[in-house]
């Protein structure tokens, strides 16, 4: 494991795409493959690079954990400095309707905010992805624990994440790390949280 560097961006986008279908390869789902990374990797390595850790096996990035210390400040920064250029590059209606690309373009134009009751005691959030061949070997846990220590040292009392309702394997992994359900009102996703102190 090592800190993220500027040259990691393309490799992290690749990992995001190769794990973007509930841990499996999402490449067949996207005609615009960089969109997934533009949403779930780019703003983190741009605005919070100190909270980005890469799992590198010596041959390149195989996984990562990305965090935002203050979710509300991060959302505001993205609204001001990240989403506008993506909105210009990907106008609504610019991709085929009903596709995974269309869902991401809609998200870029109207990014969901984490619920207030989630952020209140779990102000930080994260994204973690690990290529399938490395899953189950403890690397995901080590990545998460490293970020937990960083967030706690920075004064965050808790961290949250969103996960697809059908991603049973990921949900079980997060529960083993101490996450509990904070919000289950979405039809598609759950918000899980973990106290850091």
XYZ file of N, CA and C in Angstrom, residues 27 46 61 89 105 118 147 153 155 157 181 183 188 190 194:
45
model
N -17.079 -2.977 -17.683
C -16.738 -2.497 -19.030
C -17.854 -2.698 -20.045
N -8.302 14.449 -6.902
C -8.069 15.871 -7.167
C -8.157 16.700 -5.892
N -1.393 -0.313 -9.924
C -2.530 -0.230 -9.003
C -3.476 -1.399 -9.207
N -19.258 18.734 -20.844
C -18.780 17.666 -21.734
C -19.838 16.606 -22.000
N -24.604 10.234 -16.366
C -24.769 11.611 -16.837
C -25.835 12.312 -15.991
N -27.265 10.963 8.157
C -26.087 10.113 7.941
C -24.820 10.912 8.231
N -7.306 4.151 6.086
C -8.119 5.362 5.955
C -8.809 5.701 7.271
N -7.487 10.540 13.020
C -6.421 11.472 13.385
C -6.774 12.903 12.981
N -9.760 14.042 13.167
C -10.873 14.456 14.011
C -12.248 13.991 13.586
N -15.375 11.697 13.612
C -15.906 10.667 14.503
C -16.502 9.465 13.784
N -26.203 -0.273 9.036
C -27.089 0.470 8.140
C -27.537 1.759 8.827
N -29.178 4.264 6.680
C -30.327 4.709 5.901
C -30.633 3.661 4.840
N -32.437 1.680 -4.384
C -31.267 1.068 -5.014
C -30.073 0.867 -4.090
N -27.988 1.415 -0.017
C -27.981 1.576 1.434
C -26.855 2.527 1.798
N -19.723 3.714 10.048
C -18.848 3.124 11.063
C -18.301 4.254 11.927
